[in-house]
C-alpha cells in the first residue's frame, strides 16, 4: 500500500520509434516533478506505464504483447496498476478500454501531460498541486552521448496510407525556447549529439504567427551549442530548401546528412499516396543537394507493394535504388491500415507478394549501400565515441551514421563522449572499423 508519492516507484516501457522515447522522457519528467520515483525494473514497480506504438498493425500487435506480458507480472497481479499511453489509446479510443481489461487507465498522446494525475489516481495517493511542484528541468533518466529532441508533433500531410495525422493530430511546432531549453539540459547532462525529430521536420515554424523555418532553427541551435552535433531526421522532399542546405554546409557541427522519405518514385503511385514527385524530380533534388553540400550523406525510406503497384513500377523503384543515389535505404512493405484512404484502394497486393517485394528491395539496397560504405575505407572521419559492446569492443559513430539505423564505427581507443579522428580500415555491410 502506497501512502505517499515518494514511495511509489514507476516503471515505463516504451514501444516504437524515437518520438515515443521522447514522449516517455517527458512523462518521466512530469512524474519526477510531482515526487514519484522512477525505476527501470517493471516487475518490481508500483505502477507500470506502457507507452505504445500503433501506426501500423504490426506495431499494435507488439504493443499488445508488451501489455499482456506486463499483465502477467506478479506485482501487477497483486494490484500494481498498468497504464497504457500513447498511440494505441489515441488510435482506438474508448474501444480499447472495453477490450483491454488488463489496463486500468488509458492516456492518449494528447493527454500525456496529465500522466502524474492519472498515476496518482490509479495508486490512490494524493497528488501535490501543480503550483507547489518543484519545476524540475528536462532530464533523461540515463542519458547516453546522443539524445532525440522533438521539434513538433502531429502532421497535416495526410499521406493516404498513414494513421499518424489521426493519432497525433494537426501539425504544431514547439517553440525555439522550449527546444533550446531541452537541448541545453541534455548538453549539461553530457549529451554530445542532438537528433532533431518530428513527423515532418521540414515544416518546423511554418505554423507560427510569425513564421520561422527549419533552417532558422538549425542555424540558431548550431550557433548556441557549438560543441554539440546536430542532425535532422525525417525531412520531406518539400522541406529541403536552399536556406537549409546553406546552413548545413556552413556549420561543421550540423551533420551533412539528410533523411528524406521518398516512399516511391512513380508519379501515379505517389499521387495515390497523396504525395508528390517522380523519379526525375527526385534525381534533380539529390543532385541539387550534392552540389550545395559537400560530402553529404543521404538516407531515404521506401514503401513496396502499395495498392496498384505494377511489376514495372516496382522494377523502376528497384532501378532507382540500384543507381546508388542514397547511402542508406529503409524499406517497408505497405501495411493496410483501417481508417486510411489507401485501405479502400483497389488492387491491394497479397501479403506474401508485398513482403517479397520489400525483401527484394532490401537486398538490392544492402548490396548497393554496402559498396558505398566501403568507399569510405582510407578516409578519416570525426567519430563520437558512444560506448562498448558486451565483449568490451569500443564503438562510436561518424557524422555519416545516424544513431540506431546506420551502423557504427568500431575503434580501439577513446572515451565515451569524446570526438576523435578515425581512419577507416575496413567495413562490413553498414559497420565501419578504424583507428
Ligand atoms: S508525412 Fe509522414 S507522418 Fe505525415 S502523413 Fe505522411 S507518412 Fe504520415
Short mmCIF file of C-alpha atoms and ligand atoms in Angstrom, two decimals:
data_model
loop_
_atom_site.label_atom_id
_atom_site.label_comp_id
_atom_site.label_asym_id
_atom_site.label_seq_id
_atom_site.Cartn_x
_atom_site.Cartn_y
_atom_site.Cartn_z
CA UNK A 1 0.00 0.00 0.00
CA UNK A 2 1.47 3.33 -1.07
CA UNK A 3 0.83 6.11 1.41
CA UNK A 4 2.99 8.82 -0.13
CA UNK A 5 4.01 9.68 -3.67
CA UNK A 6 7.73 9.41 -2.95
CA UNK A 7 7.21 5.73 -2.02
CA UNK A 8 5.77 4.99 -5.46
CA UNK A 9 8.23 3.61 -8.00
CA UNK A 10 7.01 3.94 -11.56
CA UNK A 11 8.40 1.94 -14.49
CA UNK A 12 7.96 2.97 -18.12
CA UNK A 13 8.10 0.59 -21.07
CA UNK A 14 8.40 2.32 -24.45
CA UNK A 15 7.43 0.77 -27.77
CA UNK A 16 8.00 2.19 -31.22
CA UNK A 17 10.09 5.00 -32.52
CA UNK A 18 12.39 7.66 -31.11
CA UNK A 19 9.46 10.11 -30.96
CA UNK A 20 7.81 7.85 -28.42
CA UNK A 21 11.04 7.66 -26.42
CA UNK A 22 10.99 11.44 -26.16
CA UNK A 23 7.34 11.38 -25.04
CA UNK A 24 8.26 8.84 -22.34
CA UNK A 25 11.11 11.09 -21.19
CA UNK A 26 8.65 13.98 -20.90
CA UNK A 27 6.21 11.88 -18.88
CA UNK A 28 9.05 10.78 -16.61
CA UNK A 29 9.97 14.40 -16.12
CA UNK A 30 6.42 15.19 -15.03
CA UNK A 31 6.29 12.22 -12.68
CA UNK A 32 9.60 13.15 -11.11
CA UNK A 33 8.48 16.76 -10.73
CA UNK A 34 5.48 15.50 -8.75
CA UNK A 35 7.66 13.49 -6.41
CA UNK A 36 7.29 9.99 -7.90
CA UNK A 37 10.38 7.78 -8.04
CA UNK A 38 11.30 6.10 -11.32
CA UNK A 39 12.57 2.58 -11.77
CA UNK A 40 13.70 0.59 -14.79
CA UNK A 41 12.53 -2.65 -13.17
CA UNK A 42 8.86 -3.10 -14.16
CA UNK A 43 8.49 -6.39 -12.27
CA UNK A 44 9.14 -4.58 -9.00
CA UNK A 45 7.41 -1.31 -9.80
CA UNK A 46 4.35 0.06 -8.01
CA UNK A 47 2.84 1.10 -11.34
CA UNK A 48 3.77 0.42 -14.95
CA UNK A 49 3.27 2.79 -17.85
CA UNK A 50 3.36 1.21 -21.30
CA UNK A 51 3.85 3.88 -23.95
CA UNK A 52 2.51 2.22 -27.07
CA UNK A 53 3.06 2.48 -30.79
CA UNK A 54 0.19 1.82 -33.15
CA UNK A 55 0.88 3.43 -36.50
CA UNK A 56 0.78 0.09 -38.30
CA UNK A 57 -0.80 -3.25 -37.44
CA UNK A 58 2.47 -4.96 -36.52
CA UNK A 59 3.29 -2.13 -34.09
CA UNK A 60 -0.14 -2.52 -32.46
CA UNK A 61 0.48 -6.25 -32.08
CA UNK A 62 3.86 -5.61 -30.49
CA UNK A 63 2.28 -3.15 -28.05
CA UNK A 64 -0.42 -5.68 -27.16
CA UNK A 65 2.22 -8.33 -26.49
CA UNK A 66 4.03 -5.94 -24.13
CA UNK A 67 0.76 -5.22 -22.30
CA UNK A 68 -0.08 -8.91 -21.94
CA UNK A 69 3.42 -9.70 -20.73
CA UNK A 70 3.28 -6.97 -18.10
CA UNK A 71 -0.20 -8.12 -17.07
CA UNK A 72 1.38 -11.44 -16.12
CA UNK A 73 3.90 -9.92 -13.70
CA UNK A 74 3.38 -10.80 -10.01
CA UNK A 75 3.30 -7.16 -8.95
CA UNK A 76 0.56 -6.40 -11.48
CA UNK A 77 -1.44 -9.41 -10.34
CA UNK A 78 -1.00 -8.15 -6.79
CA UNK A 79 -2.54 -4.81 -7.77
CA UNK A 80 0.16 -2.63 -9.35
CA UNK A 81 -1.74 -0.55 -11.93
CA UNK A 82 -0.99 -0.90 -15.61
CA UNK A 83 -1.42 2.33 -17.54
CA UNK A 84 -1.45 2.39 -21.34
CA UNK A 85 -0.37 5.62 -23.01
CA UNK A 86 0.48 6.92 -26.47
CA UNK A 87 -0.63 5.92 -29.92
CA UNK A 88 -2.88 2.94 -29.10
CA UNK A 89 -5.34 4.88 -26.92
CA UNK A 90 -5.17 7.73 -29.46
CA UNK A 91 -5.99 5.43 -32.36
CA UNK A 92 -8.57 3.14 -30.80
CA UNK A 93 -10.17 5.45 -28.19
CA UNK A 94 -12.90 4.05 -25.96
CA UNK A 95 -12.97 0.68 -27.75
CA UNK A 96 -9.65 -0.08 -26.14
CA UNK A 97 -10.90 0.25 -22.56
CA UNK A 98 -13.61 -2.31 -23.29
CA UNK A 99 -11.24 -4.75 -24.98
CA UNK A 100 -8.20 -4.41 -22.78
CA UNK A 101 -9.30 -5.03 -19.22
CA UNK A 102 -5.69 -5.73 -18.18
CA UNK A 103 -5.07 -1.98 -18.03
CA UNK A 104 -6.66 0.38 -15.52
CA UNK A 105 -6.18 3.64 -17.43
CA UNK A 106 -5.64 4.82 -20.99
CA UNK A 107 -3.89 8.08 -21.83
CA UNK A 108 -3.77 9.17 -25.48
CA UNK A 109 -0.81 11.24 -26.74
CA UNK A 110 -2.76 14.49 -26.39
CA UNK A 111 -3.35 13.87 -22.65
CA UNK A 112 0.13 12.73 -21.66
CA UNK A 113 0.70 15.99 -19.77
CA UNK A 114 -1.80 14.64 -17.22
CA UNK A 115 0.19 11.48 -16.56
CA UNK A 116 1.02 12.35 -12.93
CA UNK A 117 -2.67 12.82 -12.07
CA UNK A 118 -3.56 9.52 -13.77
CA UNK A 119 -0.84 7.59 -11.93
CA UNK A 120 -1.71 9.19 -8.56
CA UNK A 121 -5.37 8.34 -9.08
CA UNK A 122 -4.54 4.74 -10.06
CA UNK A 123 -2.41 4.34 -6.94
CA UNK A 124 -4.91 6.14 -4.70
CA UNK A 125 -2.37 8.66 -3.40
CA UNK A 126 -2.95 12.40 -3.18
CA UNK A 127 -1.05 14.48 -5.70
CA UNK A 128 0.72 17.68 -4.70
CA UNK A 129 -0.97 20.53 -6.55
CA UNK A 130 0.85 21.55 -9.68
CA UNK A 131 1.63 25.01 -8.29
CA UNK A 132 3.56 23.52 -5.39
CA UNK A 133 5.52 21.13 -7.53
CA UNK A 134 9.22 21.72 -7.96
CA UNK A 135 9.86 22.81 -11.53
CA UNK A 136 12.24 20.06 -12.49
CA UNK A 137 14.23 20.70 -15.64
CA UNK A 138 14.01 18.24 -18.50
CA UNK A 139 16.48 15.47 -17.80
CA UNK A 140 16.80 12.00 -19.23
CA UNK A 141 16.95 9.14 -16.74
CA UNK A 142 20.14 7.69 -18.18
CA UNK A 143 21.44 9.90 -20.97
CA UNK A 144 23.87 8.50 -23.49
CA UNK A 145 26.05 10.52 -25.82
CA UNK A 146 23.15 11.25 -28.15
CA UNK A 147 19.53 12.20 -27.50
CA UNK A 148 16.42 12.81 -29.56
CA UNK A 149 14.62 16.13 -29.30
CA UNK A 150 11.16 16.53 -30.78
CA UNK A 151 10.67 19.85 -32.54
CA UNK A 152 6.99 19.44 -33.42
CA UNK A 153 4.18 16.95 -33.20
CA UNK A 154 1.36 15.89 -35.50
CA UNK A 155 1.15 16.04 -39.26
CA UNK A 156 -1.05 17.79 -41.83
CA UNK A 157 0.06 15.88 -44.89
CA UNK A 158 -2.44 13.04 -44.73
CA UNK A 159 -0.49 10.59 -46.85
CA UNK A 160 -3.19 8.13 -47.85
CA UNK A 161 -1.57 5.13 -46.11
CA UNK A 162 -0.73 6.82 -42.83
CA UNK A 163 -2.55 6.85 -39.49
CA UNK A 164 -0.30 9.46 -37.85
CA UNK A 165 -2.45 12.55 -38.54
CA UNK A 166 -5.39 10.74 -36.87
CA UNK A 167 -3.27 9.62 -33.93
CA UNK A 168 -1.12 12.68 -33.37
CA UNK A 169 -3.40 15.43 -34.64
CA UNK A 170 -2.58 18.54 -36.64
CA UNK A 171 0.97 19.78 -37.08
CA UNK A 172 2.19 22.03 -34.28
CA UNK A 173 5.74 23.27 -33.89
CA UNK A 174 7.34 23.61 -30.48
CA UNK A 175 8.88 26.98 -29.74
CA UNK A 176 12.58 27.69 -30.06
CA UNK A 177 12.63 28.49 -26.35
CA UNK A 178 11.22 25.07 -25.41
CA UNK A 179 13.55 23.25 -27.82
CA UNK A 180 16.70 25.12 -26.78
CA UNK A 181 15.86 24.65 -23.08
CA UNK A 182 15.64 20.91 -23.62
CA UNK A 183 18.85 20.87 -25.66
CA UNK A 184 20.61 22.92 -23.01
CA UNK A 185 19.64 20.49 -20.25
CA UNK A 186 20.71 17.49 -22.30
CA UNK A 187 24.05 19.12 -23.11
CA UNK A 188 24.55 19.77 -19.39
CA UNK A 189 23.91 16.05 -18.82
CA UNK A 190 26.77 15.23 -21.20
CA UNK A 191 24.85 14.61 -24.43
CA UNK A 192 27.09 15.34 -27.44
CA UNK A 193 24.72 14.78 -30.35
CA UNK A 194 21.16 16.06 -30.61
CA UNK A 195 18.93 14.39 -33.17
CA UNK A 196 16.03 16.67 -34.10
CA UNK A 197 12.93 14.64 -34.91
CA UNK A 198 9.25 15.14 -35.74
CA UNK A 199 6.75 13.61 -38.14
CA UNK A 200 7.66 16.36 -40.60
CA UNK A 201 10.74 18.32 -39.51
CA UNK A 202 10.93 20.39 -42.69
CA UNK A 203 7.73 22.25 -41.82
CA UNK A 204 9.02 23.48 -38.47
CA UNK A 205 7.97 27.05 -37.71
CA UNK A 206 5.60 27.44 -40.65
CA UNK A 207 2.59 27.38 -38.30
CA UNK A 208 3.80 30.27 -36.10
CA UNK A 209 2.09 33.63 -36.30
CA UNK A 210 5.44 35.00 -37.41
CA UNK A 211 6.58 32.00 -39.49
CA UNK A 212 10.07 30.63 -38.99
CA UNK A 213 11.93 27.85 -40.80
CA UNK A 214 13.87 24.70 -40.03
CA UNK A 215 16.96 26.44 -41.45
CA UNK A 216 16.49 29.24 -38.91
CA UNK A 217 16.13 26.75 -36.06
CA UNK A 218 19.16 24.66 -37.01
CA UNK A 219 21.31 27.75 -37.55
CA UNK A 220 20.35 29.16 -34.14
CA UNK A 221 20.92 25.87 -32.31
CA UNK A 222 24.24 25.23 -34.07
CA UNK A 223 25.48 28.67 -33.00
CA UNK A 224 24.13 28.41 -29.45
CA UNK A 225 25.69 24.97 -28.88
CA UNK A 226 28.87 24.99 -30.98
CA UNK A 227 30.33 21.84 -29.40
CA UNK A 228 27.24 19.72 -29.97
CA UNK A 229 26.47 17.79 -33.13
CA UNK A 230 23.02 18.36 -34.62
CA UNK A 231 21.28 16.00 -37.00
CA UNK A 232 17.80 16.39 -38.52
CA UNK A 233 15.70 13.36 -39.42
CA UNK A 234 12.51 12.98 -41.50
CA UNK A 235 12.69 15.97 -43.84
CA UNK A 236 10.07 15.58 -46.56
CA UNK A 237 11.40 16.47 -50.05
CA UNK A 238 9.48 19.79 -49.98
CA UNK A 239 11.33 20.72 -46.77
CA UNK A 240 14.76 20.80 -48.45
CA UNK A 241 15.31 24.50 -49.07
CA UNK A 242 18.41 26.33 -50.30
CA UNK A 243 18.47 28.15 -46.96
CA UNK A 244 18.65 24.80 -45.15
CA UNK A 245 21.37 23.46 -47.46
CA UNK A 246 23.39 26.59 -46.77
CA UNK A 247 23.05 26.24 -43.00
CA UNK A 248 24.10 22.58 -43.13
CA UNK A 249 27.11 23.44 -45.32
CA UNK A 250 28.10 26.34 -43.05
CA UNK A 251 28.21 24.57 -39.70
CA UNK A 252 30.67 21.78 -39.01
CA UNK A 253 28.55 20.73 -36.01
CA UNK A 254 25.48 20.15 -38.21
CA UNK A 255 25.75 16.71 -39.78
CA UNK A 256 25.84 16.83 -43.58
CA UNK A 257 23.14 14.21 -43.52
CA UNK A 258 19.65 14.29 -44.97
CA UNK A 259 16.98 11.75 -44.21
CA UNK A 260 14.36 12.29 -46.91
CA UNK A 261 11.43 9.85 -47.02
CA UNK A 262 10.52 9.47 -50.70
CA UNK A 263 8.30 6.36 -50.35
CA UNK A 264 8.28 5.72 -54.12
CA UNK A 265 9.41 7.19 -57.44
CA UNK A 266 6.32 6.56 -59.59
CA UNK A 267 4.16 9.70 -60.00
CA UNK A 268 0.90 7.72 -60.19
CA UNK A 269 1.63 5.83 -57.00
CA UNK A 270 2.89 8.95 -55.25
CA UNK A 271 -0.35 10.67 -56.24
CA UNK A 272 -2.36 7.76 -54.83
CA UNK A 273 -0.27 8.15 -51.67
CA UNK A 274 -1.30 11.84 -51.61
CA UNK A 275 2.35 12.76 -52.14
CA UNK A 276 4.26 14.43 -54.91
CA UNK A 277 7.33 13.75 -57.03
CA UNK A 278 8.78 11.48 -59.67
CA UNK A 279 11.98 9.58 -60.47
CA UNK A 280 13.33 12.58 -62.42
CA UNK A 281 12.33 15.18 -59.83
CA UNK A 282 13.97 13.23 -57.05
CA UNK A 283 17.21 12.84 -59.03
CA UNK A 284 17.16 16.59 -59.60
CA UNK A 285 16.70 17.18 -55.87
CA UNK A 286 19.52 14.79 -54.98
CA UNK A 287 21.90 16.43 -57.46
CA UNK A 288 20.97 19.83 -56.12
CA UNK A 289 21.75 18.75 -52.56
CA UNK A 290 25.06 17.20 -53.64
CA UNK A 291 26.07 20.39 -55.44
CA UNK A 292 25.40 22.53 -52.38
CA UNK A 293 26.57 20.34 -49.50
CA UNK A 294 29.99 18.75 -49.52
CA UNK A 295 30.36 15.10 -48.52
CA UNK A 296 26.65 14.84 -47.97
CA UNK A 297 25.12 11.56 -46.85
CA UNK A 298 21.58 10.65 -47.86
CA UNK A 299 19.02 8.29 -46.36
CA UNK A 300 15.53 7.54 -47.56
CA UNK A 301 12.61 5.25 -46.82
CA UNK A 302 10.54 3.46 -49.44
CA UNK A 303 7.29 1.51 -49.46
CA UNK A 304 7.00 -1.67 -51.50
CA UNK A 305 3.67 -3.20 -52.51
CA UNK A 306 1.44 -0.11 -52.33
CA UNK A 307 -2.02 -0.87 -53.81
CA UNK A 308 -1.87 -0.92 -57.59
CA UNK A 309 1.94 -1.12 -57.77
CA UNK A 310 2.62 -2.97 -61.01
CA UNK A 311 5.63 -5.20 -61.64
CA UNK A 312 7.02 -2.49 -63.89
CA UNK A 313 6.57 0.24 -61.29
CA UNK A 314 8.25 -1.94 -58.71
CA UNK A 315 11.15 -2.60 -61.08
CA UNK A 316 11.55 1.15 -61.55
CA UNK A 317 11.79 1.54 -57.81
CA UNK A 318 14.44 -1.21 -57.75
CA UNK A 319 16.39 0.58 -60.51
CA UNK A 320 16.27 3.81 -58.54
CA UNK A 321 17.83 2.09 -55.53
CA UNK A 322 20.35 0.26 -57.77
CA UNK A 323 21.59 3.62 -59.09
CA UNK A 324 23.03 4.27 -55.62
CA UNK A 325 21.74 7.79 -55.07
CA UNK A 326 21.28 7.02 -51.38
CA UNK A 327 23.78 5.86 -48.78
CA UNK A 328 21.09 4.26 -46.64
CA UNK A 329 17.65 3.00 -47.60
CA UNK A 330 14.90 1.84 -45.23
CA UNK A 331 12.27 -0.39 -46.84
CA UNK A 332 8.78 -1.16 -45.57
CA UNK A 333 6.13 -3.42 -47.01
CA UNK A 334 2.88 -1.47 -47.38
CA UNK A 335 0.67 -2.03 -44.36
CA UNK A 336 -3.09 -1.78 -44.98
CA UNK A 337 -4.44 0.30 -42.11
CA UNK A 338 -8.11 0.68 -41.31
CA UNK A 339 -9.31 4.26 -41.33
CA UNK A 340 -6.86 5.39 -44.03
CA UNK A 341 -7.78 6.24 -47.61
CA UNK A 342 -5.41 3.66 -49.04
CA UNK A 343 -7.30 0.95 -47.16
CA UNK A 344 -10.11 1.23 -49.70
CA UNK A 345 -7.93 1.47 -52.80
CA UNK A 346 -8.44 -1.25 -55.41
CA UNK A 347 -5.69 -3.68 -56.42
CA UNK A 348 -4.41 -4.42 -52.95
CA UNK A 349 -1.38 -6.68 -53.21
CA UNK A 350 -1.19 -10.05 -51.43
CA UNK A 351 0.76 -10.08 -48.17
CA UNK A 352 3.32 -12.59 -49.50
CA UNK A 353 3.95 -10.54 -52.61
CA UNK A 354 4.35 -7.31 -50.62
CA UNK A 355 6.85 -8.97 -48.31
CA UNK A 356 8.69 -10.48 -51.27
CA UNK A 357 8.98 -7.09 -52.95
CA UNK A 358 10.12 -5.42 -49.73
CA UNK A 359 12.78 -8.08 -49.18
CA UNK A 360 13.94 -7.84 -52.81
CA UNK A 361 14.32 -4.09 -52.43
CA UNK A 362 16.14 -4.52 -49.10
CA UNK A 363 18.59 -6.96 -50.67
CA UNK A 364 19.31 -4.53 -53.51
CA UNK A 365 19.74 -1.68 -51.02
CA UNK A 366 22.09 -3.75 -48.86
CA UNK A 367 24.31 -4.58 -51.85
CA UNK A 368 24.42 -1.02 -53.17
CA UNK A 369 24.77 0.70 -49.80
CA UNK A 370 27.46 -1.69 -48.56
CA UNK A 371 29.58 -0.67 -51.57
CA UNK A 372 29.04 2.99 -50.73
CA UNK A 373 30.08 2.38 -47.12
CA UNK A 374 33.18 0.50 -48.38
CA UNK A 375 34.17 3.59 -50.41
CA UNK A 376 34.94 5.22 -47.06
CA UNK A 377 37.95 2.93 -46.50
CA UNK A 378 41.09 5.06 -46.21
CA UNK A 379 39.14 8.23 -45.37
CA UNK A 380 39.27 9.93 -41.99
CA UNK A 381 36.13 10.82 -40.05
CA UNK A 382 35.45 12.51 -36.73
CA UNK A 383 33.93 9.76 -34.59
CA UNK A 384 31.86 10.36 -31.48
CA UNK A 385 32.69 7.55 -29.06
CA UNK A 386 29.49 6.02 -27.71
CA UNK A 387 30.45 3.07 -25.52
CA UNK A 388 31.37 -0.57 -25.77
CA UNK A 389 29.73 -3.84 -26.69
CA UNK A 390 29.34 -6.64 -24.12
CA UNK A 391 32.70 -8.09 -25.19
CA UNK A 392 34.39 -4.75 -24.50
CA UNK A 393 34.71 -3.67 -28.17
CA UNK A 394 34.61 0.12 -28.25
CA UNK A 395 32.43 1.84 -30.84
CA UNK A 396 31.25 5.24 -31.91
CA UNK A 397 29.58 6.93 -34.86
CA UNK A 398 30.76 9.30 -37.55
CA UNK A 399 28.50 12.13 -38.72
CA UNK A 400 27.58 9.92 -41.68
CA UNK A 401 25.97 7.38 -39.33
CA UNK A 402 22.67 8.27 -37.67
CA UNK A 403 22.02 6.56 -34.34
CA UNK A 404 20.25 3.22 -34.33
CA UNK A 405 19.78 2.91 -38.11
CA UNK A 406 23.10 3.29 -39.96
CA UNK A 407 25.56 1.05 -38.13
CA UNK A 408 28.55 2.10 -36.02
CA UNK A 409 32.31 2.56 -36.25
CA UNK A 410 34.45 0.18 -34.20
CA UNK A 411 37.58 1.74 -32.70
CA UNK A 412 40.47 0.68 -30.45
CA UNK A 413 40.52 3.57 -28.04
CA UNK A 414 38.63 6.60 -26.87
CA UNK A 415 36.36 7.64 -24.04
CA UNK A 416 32.55 7.79 -24.37
CA UNK A 417 31.56 11.33 -25.30
CA UNK A 418 34.94 12.09 -26.89
CA UNK A 419 35.16 13.01 -30.59
CA UNK A 420 38.30 11.60 -32.23
CA UNK A 421 39.60 11.34 -35.80
CA UNK A 422 39.40 7.78 -37.12
CA UNK A 423 40.75 6.48 -40.42
CA UNK A 424 38.52 3.73 -41.76
CA UNK A 425 40.43 0.50 -42.33
CA UNK A 426 37.63 -1.91 -43.11
CA UNK A 427 33.85 -2.14 -43.44
CA UNK A 428 31.33 -4.94 -43.13
CA UNK A 429 27.91 -4.16 -44.65
CA UNK A 430 26.99 -0.99 -42.73
CA UNK A 431 29.63 -1.21 -39.97
CA UNK A 432 32.98 0.55 -40.21
CA UNK A 433 36.22 -0.15 -38.35
CA UNK A 434 39.24 2.07 -37.94
CA UNK A 435 41.93 3.63 -35.78
S1 LIG B 1 4.31 12.94 -43.78
FE1 LIG B 1 4.77 11.09 -42.60
S2 LIG B 1 3.59 11.28 -40.68
FE2 LIG B 1 2.73 12.76 -42.17
S3 LIG B 1 1.04 11.70 -43.13
FE3 LIG B 1 2.83 11.39 -44.46
S4 LIG B 1 3.77 9.46 -43.75
FE4 LIG B 1 2.32 10.14 -42.15
#
